[in-house]
Tab-separated table of C-alpha atoms and ligand atoms in Angstrom:
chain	number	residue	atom	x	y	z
A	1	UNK	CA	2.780	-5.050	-12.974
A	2	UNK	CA	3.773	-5.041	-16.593
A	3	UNK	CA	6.901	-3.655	-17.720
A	4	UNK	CA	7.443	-2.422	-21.393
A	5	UNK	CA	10.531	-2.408	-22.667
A	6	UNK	CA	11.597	0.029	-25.254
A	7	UNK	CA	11.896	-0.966	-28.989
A	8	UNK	CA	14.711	-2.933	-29.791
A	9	UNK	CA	16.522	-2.441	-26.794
A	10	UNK	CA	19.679	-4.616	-26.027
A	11	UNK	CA	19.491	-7.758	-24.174
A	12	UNK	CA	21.882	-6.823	-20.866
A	13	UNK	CA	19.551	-4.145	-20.020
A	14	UNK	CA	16.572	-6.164	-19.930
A	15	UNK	CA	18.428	-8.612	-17.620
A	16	UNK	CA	19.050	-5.503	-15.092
A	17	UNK	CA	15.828	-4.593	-15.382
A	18	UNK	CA	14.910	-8.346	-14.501
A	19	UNK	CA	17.458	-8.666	-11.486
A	20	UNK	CA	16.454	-6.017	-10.129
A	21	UNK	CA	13.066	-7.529	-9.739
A	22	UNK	CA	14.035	-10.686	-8.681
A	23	UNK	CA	16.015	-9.077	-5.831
A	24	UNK	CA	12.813	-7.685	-4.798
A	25	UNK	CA	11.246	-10.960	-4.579
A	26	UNK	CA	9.445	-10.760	-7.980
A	27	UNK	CA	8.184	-13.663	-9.469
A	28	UNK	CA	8.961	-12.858	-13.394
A	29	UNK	CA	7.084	-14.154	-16.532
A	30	UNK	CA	8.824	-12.420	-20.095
A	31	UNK	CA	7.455	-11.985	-23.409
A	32	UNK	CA	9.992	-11.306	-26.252
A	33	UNK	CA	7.371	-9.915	-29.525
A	34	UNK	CA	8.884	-9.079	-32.583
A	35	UNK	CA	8.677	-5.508	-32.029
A	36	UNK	CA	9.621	-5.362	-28.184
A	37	UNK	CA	9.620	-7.276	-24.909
A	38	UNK	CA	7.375	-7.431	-21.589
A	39	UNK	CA	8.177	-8.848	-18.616
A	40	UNK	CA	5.516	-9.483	-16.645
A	41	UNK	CA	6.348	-9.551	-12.347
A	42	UNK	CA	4.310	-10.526	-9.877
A	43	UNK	CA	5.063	-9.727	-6.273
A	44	UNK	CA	4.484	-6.752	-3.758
A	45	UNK	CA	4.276	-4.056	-5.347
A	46	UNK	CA	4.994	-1.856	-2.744
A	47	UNK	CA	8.613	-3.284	-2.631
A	48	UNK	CA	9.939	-0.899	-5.803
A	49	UNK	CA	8.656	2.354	-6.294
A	50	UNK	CA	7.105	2.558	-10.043
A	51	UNK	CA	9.261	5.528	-10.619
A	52	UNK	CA	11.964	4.137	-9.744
A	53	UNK	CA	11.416	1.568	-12.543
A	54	UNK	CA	10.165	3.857	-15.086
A	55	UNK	CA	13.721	5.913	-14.852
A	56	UNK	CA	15.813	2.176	-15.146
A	57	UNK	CA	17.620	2.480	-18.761
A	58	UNK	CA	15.634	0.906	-21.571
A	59	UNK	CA	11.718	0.652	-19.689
A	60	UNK	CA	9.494	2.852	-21.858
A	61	UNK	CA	6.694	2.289	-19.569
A	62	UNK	CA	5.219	0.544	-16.331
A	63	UNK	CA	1.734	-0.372	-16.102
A	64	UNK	CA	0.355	-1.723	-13.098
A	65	UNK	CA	-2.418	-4.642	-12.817
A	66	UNK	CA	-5.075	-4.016	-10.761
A	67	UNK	CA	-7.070	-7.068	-11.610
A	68	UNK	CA	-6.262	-10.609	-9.052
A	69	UNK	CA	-5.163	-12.301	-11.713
A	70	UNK	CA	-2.584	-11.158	-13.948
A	71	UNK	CA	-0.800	-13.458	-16.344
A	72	UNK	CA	-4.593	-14.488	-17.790
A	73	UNK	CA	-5.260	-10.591	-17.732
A	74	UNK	CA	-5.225	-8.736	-21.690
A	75	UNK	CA	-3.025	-5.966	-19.340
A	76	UNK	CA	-0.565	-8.774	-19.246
A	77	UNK	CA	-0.946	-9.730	-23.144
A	78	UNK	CA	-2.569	-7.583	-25.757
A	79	UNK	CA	-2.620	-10.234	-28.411
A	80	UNK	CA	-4.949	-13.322	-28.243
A	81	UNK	CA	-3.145	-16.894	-27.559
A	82	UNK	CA	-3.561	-19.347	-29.807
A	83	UNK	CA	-3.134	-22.710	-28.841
A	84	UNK	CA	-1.981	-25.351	-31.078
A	85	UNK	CA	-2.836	-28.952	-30.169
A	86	UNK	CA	-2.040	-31.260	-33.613
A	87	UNK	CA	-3.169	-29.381	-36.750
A	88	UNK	CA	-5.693	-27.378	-34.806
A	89	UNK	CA	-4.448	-23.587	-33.580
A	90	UNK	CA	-7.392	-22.598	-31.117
A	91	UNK	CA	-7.830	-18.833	-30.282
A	92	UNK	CA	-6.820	-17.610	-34.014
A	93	UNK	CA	-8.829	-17.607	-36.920
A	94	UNK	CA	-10.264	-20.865	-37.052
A	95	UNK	CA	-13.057	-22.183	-34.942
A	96	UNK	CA	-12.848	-25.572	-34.079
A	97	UNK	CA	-15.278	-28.409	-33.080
A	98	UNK	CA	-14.347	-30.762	-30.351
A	99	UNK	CA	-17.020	-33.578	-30.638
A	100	UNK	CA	-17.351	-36.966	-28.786
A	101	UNK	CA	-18.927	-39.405	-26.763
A	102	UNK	CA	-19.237	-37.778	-23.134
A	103	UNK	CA	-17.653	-41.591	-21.821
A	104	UNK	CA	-15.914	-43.921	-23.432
A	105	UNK	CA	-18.205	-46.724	-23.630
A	106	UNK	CA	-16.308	-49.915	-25.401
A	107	UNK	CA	-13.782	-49.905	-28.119
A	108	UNK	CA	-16.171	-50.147	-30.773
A	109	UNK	CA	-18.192	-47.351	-29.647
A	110	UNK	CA	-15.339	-44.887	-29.222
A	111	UNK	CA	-13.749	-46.363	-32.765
A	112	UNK	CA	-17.305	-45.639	-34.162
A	113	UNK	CA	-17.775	-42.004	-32.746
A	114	UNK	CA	-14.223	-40.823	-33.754
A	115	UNK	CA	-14.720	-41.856	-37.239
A	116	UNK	CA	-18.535	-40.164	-37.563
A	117	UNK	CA	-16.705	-36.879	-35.597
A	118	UNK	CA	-13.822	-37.230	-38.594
A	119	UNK	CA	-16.257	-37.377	-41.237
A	120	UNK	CA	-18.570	-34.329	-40.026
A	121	UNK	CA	-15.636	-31.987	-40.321
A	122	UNK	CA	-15.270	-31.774	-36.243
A	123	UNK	CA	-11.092	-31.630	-35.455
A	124	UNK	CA	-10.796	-32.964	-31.770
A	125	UNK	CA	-12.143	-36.079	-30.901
A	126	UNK	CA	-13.596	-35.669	-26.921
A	127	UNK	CA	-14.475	-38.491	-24.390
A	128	UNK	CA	-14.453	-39.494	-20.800
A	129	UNK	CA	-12.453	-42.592	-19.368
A	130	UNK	CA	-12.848	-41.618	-16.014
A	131	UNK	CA	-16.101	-39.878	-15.299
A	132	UNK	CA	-17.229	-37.273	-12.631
A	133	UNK	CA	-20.567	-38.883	-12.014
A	134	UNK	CA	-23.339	-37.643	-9.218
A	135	UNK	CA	-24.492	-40.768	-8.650
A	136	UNK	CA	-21.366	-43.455	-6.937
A	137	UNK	CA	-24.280	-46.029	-8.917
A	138	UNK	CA	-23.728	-44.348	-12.192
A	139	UNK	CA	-21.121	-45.686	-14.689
A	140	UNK	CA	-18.022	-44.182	-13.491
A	141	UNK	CA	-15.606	-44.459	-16.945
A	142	UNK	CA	-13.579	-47.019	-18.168
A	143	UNK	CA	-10.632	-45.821	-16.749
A	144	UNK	CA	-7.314	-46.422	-18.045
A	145	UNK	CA	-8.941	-48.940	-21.035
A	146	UNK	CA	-10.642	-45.789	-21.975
A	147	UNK	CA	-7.238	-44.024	-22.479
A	148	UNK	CA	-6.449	-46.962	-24.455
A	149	UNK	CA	-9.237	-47.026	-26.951
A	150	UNK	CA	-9.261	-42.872	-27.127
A	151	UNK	CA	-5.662	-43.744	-28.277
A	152	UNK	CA	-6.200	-45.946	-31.068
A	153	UNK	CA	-8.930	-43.776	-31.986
A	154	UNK	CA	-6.690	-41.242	-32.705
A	155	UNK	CA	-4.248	-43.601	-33.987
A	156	UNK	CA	-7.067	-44.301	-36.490
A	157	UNK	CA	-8.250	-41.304	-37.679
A	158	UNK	CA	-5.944	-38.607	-37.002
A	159	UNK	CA	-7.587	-36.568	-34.238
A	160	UNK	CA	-6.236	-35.373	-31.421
A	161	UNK	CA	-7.758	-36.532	-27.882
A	162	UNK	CA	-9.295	-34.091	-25.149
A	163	UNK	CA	-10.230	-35.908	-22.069
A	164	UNK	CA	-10.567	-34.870	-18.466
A	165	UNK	CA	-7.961	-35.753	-15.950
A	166	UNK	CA	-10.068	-36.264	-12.123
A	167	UNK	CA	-7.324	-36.202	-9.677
A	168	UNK	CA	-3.733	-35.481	-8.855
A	169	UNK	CA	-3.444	-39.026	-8.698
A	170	UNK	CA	-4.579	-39.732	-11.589
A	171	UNK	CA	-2.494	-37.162	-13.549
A	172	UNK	CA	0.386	-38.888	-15.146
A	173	UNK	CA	-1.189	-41.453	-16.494
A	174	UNK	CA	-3.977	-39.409	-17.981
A	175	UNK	CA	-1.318	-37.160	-19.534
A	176	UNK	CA	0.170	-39.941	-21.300
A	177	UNK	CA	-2.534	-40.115	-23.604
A	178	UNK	CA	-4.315	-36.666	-23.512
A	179	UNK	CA	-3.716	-34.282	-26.028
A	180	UNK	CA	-5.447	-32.045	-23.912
A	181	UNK	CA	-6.281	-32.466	-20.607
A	182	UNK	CA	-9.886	-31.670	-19.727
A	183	UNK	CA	-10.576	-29.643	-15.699
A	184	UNK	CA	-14.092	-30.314	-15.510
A	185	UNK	CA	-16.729	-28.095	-13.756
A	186	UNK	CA	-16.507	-30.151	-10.527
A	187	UNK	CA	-12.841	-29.447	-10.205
A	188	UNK	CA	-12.462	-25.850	-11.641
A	189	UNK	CA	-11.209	-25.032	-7.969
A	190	UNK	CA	-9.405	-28.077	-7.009
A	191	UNK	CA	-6.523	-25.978	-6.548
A	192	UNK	CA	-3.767	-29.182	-5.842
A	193	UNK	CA	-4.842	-29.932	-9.442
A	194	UNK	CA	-4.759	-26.705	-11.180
A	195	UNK	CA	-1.212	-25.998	-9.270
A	196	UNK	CA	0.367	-29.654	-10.602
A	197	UNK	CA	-1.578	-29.332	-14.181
A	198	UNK	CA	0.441	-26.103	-13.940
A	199	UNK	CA	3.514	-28.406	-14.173
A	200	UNK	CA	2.950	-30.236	-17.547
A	201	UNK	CA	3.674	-28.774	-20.786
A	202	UNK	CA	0.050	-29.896	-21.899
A	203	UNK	CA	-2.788	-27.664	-23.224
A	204	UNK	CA	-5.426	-27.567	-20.748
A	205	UNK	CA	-9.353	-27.318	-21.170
A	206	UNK	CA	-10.814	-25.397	-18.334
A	207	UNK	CA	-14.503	-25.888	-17.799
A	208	UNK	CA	-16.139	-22.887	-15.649
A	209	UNK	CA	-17.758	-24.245	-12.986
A	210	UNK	CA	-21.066	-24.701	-11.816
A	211	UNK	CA	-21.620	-21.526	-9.965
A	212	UNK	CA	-18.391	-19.855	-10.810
A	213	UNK	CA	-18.013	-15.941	-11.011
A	214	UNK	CA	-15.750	-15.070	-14.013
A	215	UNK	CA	-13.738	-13.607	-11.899
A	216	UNK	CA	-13.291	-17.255	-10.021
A	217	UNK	CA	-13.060	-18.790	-13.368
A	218	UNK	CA	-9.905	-16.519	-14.385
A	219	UNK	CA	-8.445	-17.045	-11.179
A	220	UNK	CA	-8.452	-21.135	-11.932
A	221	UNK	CA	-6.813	-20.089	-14.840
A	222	UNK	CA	-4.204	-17.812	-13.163
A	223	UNK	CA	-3.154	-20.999	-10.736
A	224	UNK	CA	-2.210	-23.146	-13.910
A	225	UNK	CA	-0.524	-20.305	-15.579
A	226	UNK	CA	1.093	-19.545	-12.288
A	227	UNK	CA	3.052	-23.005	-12.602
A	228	UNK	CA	4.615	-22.112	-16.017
A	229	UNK	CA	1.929	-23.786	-18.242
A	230	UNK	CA	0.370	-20.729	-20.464
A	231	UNK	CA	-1.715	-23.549	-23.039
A	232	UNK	CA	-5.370	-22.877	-21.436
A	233	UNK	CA	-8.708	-23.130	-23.244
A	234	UNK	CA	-11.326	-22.172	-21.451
A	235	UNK	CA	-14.715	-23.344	-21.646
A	236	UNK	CA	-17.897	-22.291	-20.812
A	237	UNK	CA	-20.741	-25.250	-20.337
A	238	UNK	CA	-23.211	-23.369	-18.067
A	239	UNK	CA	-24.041	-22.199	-14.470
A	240	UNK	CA	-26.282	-23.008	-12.206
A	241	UNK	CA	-30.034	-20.934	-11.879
A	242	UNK	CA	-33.397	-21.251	-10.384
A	243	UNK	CA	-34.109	-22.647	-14.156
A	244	UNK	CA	-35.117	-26.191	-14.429
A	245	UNK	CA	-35.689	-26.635	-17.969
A	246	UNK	CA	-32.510	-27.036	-19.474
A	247	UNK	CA	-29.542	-28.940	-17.180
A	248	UNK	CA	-27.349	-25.379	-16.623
A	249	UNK	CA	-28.138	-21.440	-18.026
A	250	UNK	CA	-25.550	-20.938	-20.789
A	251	UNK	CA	-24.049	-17.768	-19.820
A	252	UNK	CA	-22.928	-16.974	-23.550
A	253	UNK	CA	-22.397	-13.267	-22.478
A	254	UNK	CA	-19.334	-14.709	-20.690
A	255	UNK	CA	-17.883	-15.469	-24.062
A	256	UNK	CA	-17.408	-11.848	-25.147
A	257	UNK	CA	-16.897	-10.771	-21.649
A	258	UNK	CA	-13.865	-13.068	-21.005
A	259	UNK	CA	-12.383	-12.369	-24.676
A	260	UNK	CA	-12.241	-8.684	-22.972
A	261	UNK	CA	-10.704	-9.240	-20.093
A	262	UNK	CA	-7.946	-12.523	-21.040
A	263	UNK	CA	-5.879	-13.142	-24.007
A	264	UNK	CA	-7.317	-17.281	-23.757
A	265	UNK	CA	-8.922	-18.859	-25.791
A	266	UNK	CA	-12.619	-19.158	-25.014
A	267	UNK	CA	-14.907	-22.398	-26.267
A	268	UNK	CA	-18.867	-23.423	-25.443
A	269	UNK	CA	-20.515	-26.637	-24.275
A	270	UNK	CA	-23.910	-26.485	-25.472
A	271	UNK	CA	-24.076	-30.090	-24.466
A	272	UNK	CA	-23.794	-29.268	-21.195
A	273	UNK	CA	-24.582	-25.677	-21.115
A	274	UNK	CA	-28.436	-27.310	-21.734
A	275	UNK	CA	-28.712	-30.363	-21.157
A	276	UNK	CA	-31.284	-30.699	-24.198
A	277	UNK	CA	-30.276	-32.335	-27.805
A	278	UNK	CA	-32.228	-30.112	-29.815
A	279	UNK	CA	-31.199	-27.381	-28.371
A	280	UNK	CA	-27.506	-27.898	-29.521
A	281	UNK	CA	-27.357	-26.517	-32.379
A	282	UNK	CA	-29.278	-22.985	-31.609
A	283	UNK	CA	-26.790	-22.417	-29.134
A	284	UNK	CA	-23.598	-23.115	-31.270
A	285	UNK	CA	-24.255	-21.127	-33.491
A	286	UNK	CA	-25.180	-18.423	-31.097
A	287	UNK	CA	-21.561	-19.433	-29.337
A	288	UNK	CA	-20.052	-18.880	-32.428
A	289	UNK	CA	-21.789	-15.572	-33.065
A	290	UNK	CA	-20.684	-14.443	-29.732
A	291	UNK	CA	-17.324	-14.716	-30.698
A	292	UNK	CA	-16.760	-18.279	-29.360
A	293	UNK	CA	-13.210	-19.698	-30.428
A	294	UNK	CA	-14.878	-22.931	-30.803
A	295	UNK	CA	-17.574	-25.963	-29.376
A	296	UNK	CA	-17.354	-29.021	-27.185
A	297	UNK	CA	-20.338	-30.927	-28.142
A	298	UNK	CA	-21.189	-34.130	-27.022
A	299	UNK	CA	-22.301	-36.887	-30.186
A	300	UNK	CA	-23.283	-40.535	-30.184
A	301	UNK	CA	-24.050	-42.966	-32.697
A	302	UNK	CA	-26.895	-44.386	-30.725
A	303	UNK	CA	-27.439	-41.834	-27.964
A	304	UNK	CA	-30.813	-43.591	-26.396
A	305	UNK	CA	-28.544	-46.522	-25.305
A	306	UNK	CA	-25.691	-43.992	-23.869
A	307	UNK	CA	-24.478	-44.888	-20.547
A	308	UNK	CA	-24.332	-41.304	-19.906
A	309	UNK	CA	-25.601	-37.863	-21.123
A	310	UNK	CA	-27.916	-39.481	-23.428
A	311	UNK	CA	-30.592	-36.701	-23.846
A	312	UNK	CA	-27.849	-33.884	-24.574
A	313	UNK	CA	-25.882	-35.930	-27.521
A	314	UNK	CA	-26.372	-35.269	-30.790
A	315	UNK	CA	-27.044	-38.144	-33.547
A	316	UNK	CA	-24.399	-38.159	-35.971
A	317	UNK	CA	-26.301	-36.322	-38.901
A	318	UNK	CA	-26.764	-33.686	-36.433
A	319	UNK	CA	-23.404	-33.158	-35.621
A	320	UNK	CA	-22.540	-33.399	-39.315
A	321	UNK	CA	-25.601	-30.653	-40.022
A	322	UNK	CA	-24.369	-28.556	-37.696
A	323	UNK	CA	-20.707	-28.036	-38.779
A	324	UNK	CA	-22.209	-27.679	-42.143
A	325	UNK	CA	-24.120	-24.650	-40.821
A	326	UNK	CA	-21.183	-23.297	-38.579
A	327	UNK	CA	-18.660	-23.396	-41.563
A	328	UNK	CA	-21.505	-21.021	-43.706
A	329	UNK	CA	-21.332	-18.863	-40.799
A	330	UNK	CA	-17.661	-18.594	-39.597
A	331	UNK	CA	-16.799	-15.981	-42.648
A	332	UNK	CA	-19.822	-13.923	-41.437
A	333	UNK	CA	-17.959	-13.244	-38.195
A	334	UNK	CA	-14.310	-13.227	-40.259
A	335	UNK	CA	-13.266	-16.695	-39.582
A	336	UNK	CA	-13.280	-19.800	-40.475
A	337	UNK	CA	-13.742	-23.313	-39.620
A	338	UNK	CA	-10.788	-25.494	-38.873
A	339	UNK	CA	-10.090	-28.395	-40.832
A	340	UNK	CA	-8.008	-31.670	-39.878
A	341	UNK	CA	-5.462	-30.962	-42.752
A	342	UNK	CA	-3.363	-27.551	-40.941
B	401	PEP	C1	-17.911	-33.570	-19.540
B	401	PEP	O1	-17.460	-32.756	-20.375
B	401	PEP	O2	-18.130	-34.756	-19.811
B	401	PEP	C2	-18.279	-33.089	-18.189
B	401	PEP	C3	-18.387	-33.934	-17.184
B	401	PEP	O3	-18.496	-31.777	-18.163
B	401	PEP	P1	-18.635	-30.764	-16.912
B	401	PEP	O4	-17.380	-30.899	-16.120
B	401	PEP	O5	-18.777	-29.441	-17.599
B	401	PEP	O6	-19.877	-31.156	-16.165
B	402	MN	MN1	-21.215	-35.412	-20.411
């Protein structure tokens, strides 16, 4: 349940208010706004009688959340989160481009992609050093080298670094040099990981996975947020259908039907989401006019020689066409596109 406190009320009685939870076994979450505080608790809520919490000095109001998860819920927080990784404040205003390799390859090709990503306009450099691969014979990442060149990458050009963390095991060292730690499809409900991602004070980019509810989705969400760590992007990049022309459906109508239900950010894959290069661009800028917060789109200089997702990467004139048309649209939908300089 959500507690409202009244306007400008004084600190001690918001601490009662917040004991008196805690004796009940509450586990409490607070929001001070400029105009008042909320203090989200999470427990049985059978244990205090909403009256009883309604009539405690200072609570204007108590609203109870019916939904499983609550901290992602917009119950739990009216206003949008915005989350700011380097320059780039996701969930406002701006929409931003994440673009990338989908591994890194070698040090020149990462070095190579990051600067044509600069130069389009994208703001996030993406890429995989350890890979979630079907195949054990596929190329599986470079692993911690990877991290290495994704590093000097952004050492050369300024970008910050998304790239997805596998395993619990894997964690710290991944978190060294992410700037935001990717949850891919495949692990959306690898719960050990959501619960110890949970831990770090590291934005987080939550892929839905492959045949994911929304309701499952937010409920990934929930068990990072349940940890303490509030900084989640989520990311849409397709489900699983009977359809065998593109890779996965893009369910774009989860866009404005998660922005209606959560205060997160929400972003696309197209790469992903369809599996099909030419098809990029149609669907970013129907992400965008869907009220998408922003794109993870897979580029690479020579994409026929990729070691993996080949077919779905853009060239780099592509990519740089494609933020052109993106930044002509943004103002049509009352935004605009982020830039590297904040
Ligand atoms: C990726 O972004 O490279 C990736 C593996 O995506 P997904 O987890 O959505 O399949
Ligand atoms: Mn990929």
């Amino acid at each position: 349940m959500i507690i409202v406190m009244q306007h400008g009320v004084e600190t001690d009685l918001i601490e009662e208010v917040k004991s008196r939870l805690v004796q009940e076994g509450f586990d409490i979450h607070e929001s001070r706004g400029i105009a008042r505080t909320i203090i989200g608790a999470i427990g049985d809520p059978t244990r205090v009688p909403l009256l009883a919490l309604e009539a405690m000095p200072g609570v204007e109001k108590v609203v109870p959340i019916l939904k499983p998860y609550k901290l992602v819920s917009r119950e739990f927080k009216e206003e949008p989160t915005v989350v700011n990784v380097g320059n780039a404040a996701i969930g406002g205003d701006e929409i931003h481009v994440i673009a990338g390799p989908c591994a890194v390859e070698s040090r020149q090709q990462i070095l190579e992609t990051a600067q044509v990503v600069k130069e389009s306009g994208a703001t996030l450099l993406r890429g995989g050093a350890y890979k979630p691969r079907t195949s054990p014979y596929s190329f599986q990442g470079l692993g911690l080298r990877g991290l290495e060149y994704l590093a000097e990458a952004r050492e050369m050009t300024g970008l910050a670094v998304v790239t997805e963390v596998m395993d619990t095991e894997s964690l710290p060292q991944v978190r060294e040099y992410a700037d935001i730690l990717q949850v891919g499809a495949r692990n959306m409900q690898n719960f050990n990981l959501l619960k110890k991602i949970g831990e770090q004070d590291r934005p987080v980019l939550l892929k839905r996975g492959h045949s994911s509810t929304i309701e499952e989705w937010l409920l990934a969400a929930e068990y990072i947020m349940s940890m303490g760590n509030y900084k989640v992007i989520l990311c849409e990049r397709g489900i699983r259908t009977f359809e065998e022309y593109t890779r996965n459906t893009l369910d774009l109508s989860a866009v404005p039907a998660v922005k209606s239900l959560s205060h997160l950010p929400v972003i696309v894959d197209p790469s992903h989401g369809t599996g099909r290069r030419e098809l990029v661009a149609p669907m970013s800028r129907a992400a965008v006019a869907a009220g998408a917060d922003g794109l993870l789109v897979e580029v690479h200089p020579y994409p026929d020689a990729a070691l993996s997702d080949g077919p779905q990467s853009l060239k780099p004139q592509s990519l740089s066409d494609l933020i052109h048309e993106l930044d002509s649209m943004a103002p049509i939908m009352n935004r605009s596109l982020g830039t590297l300089v904040g």
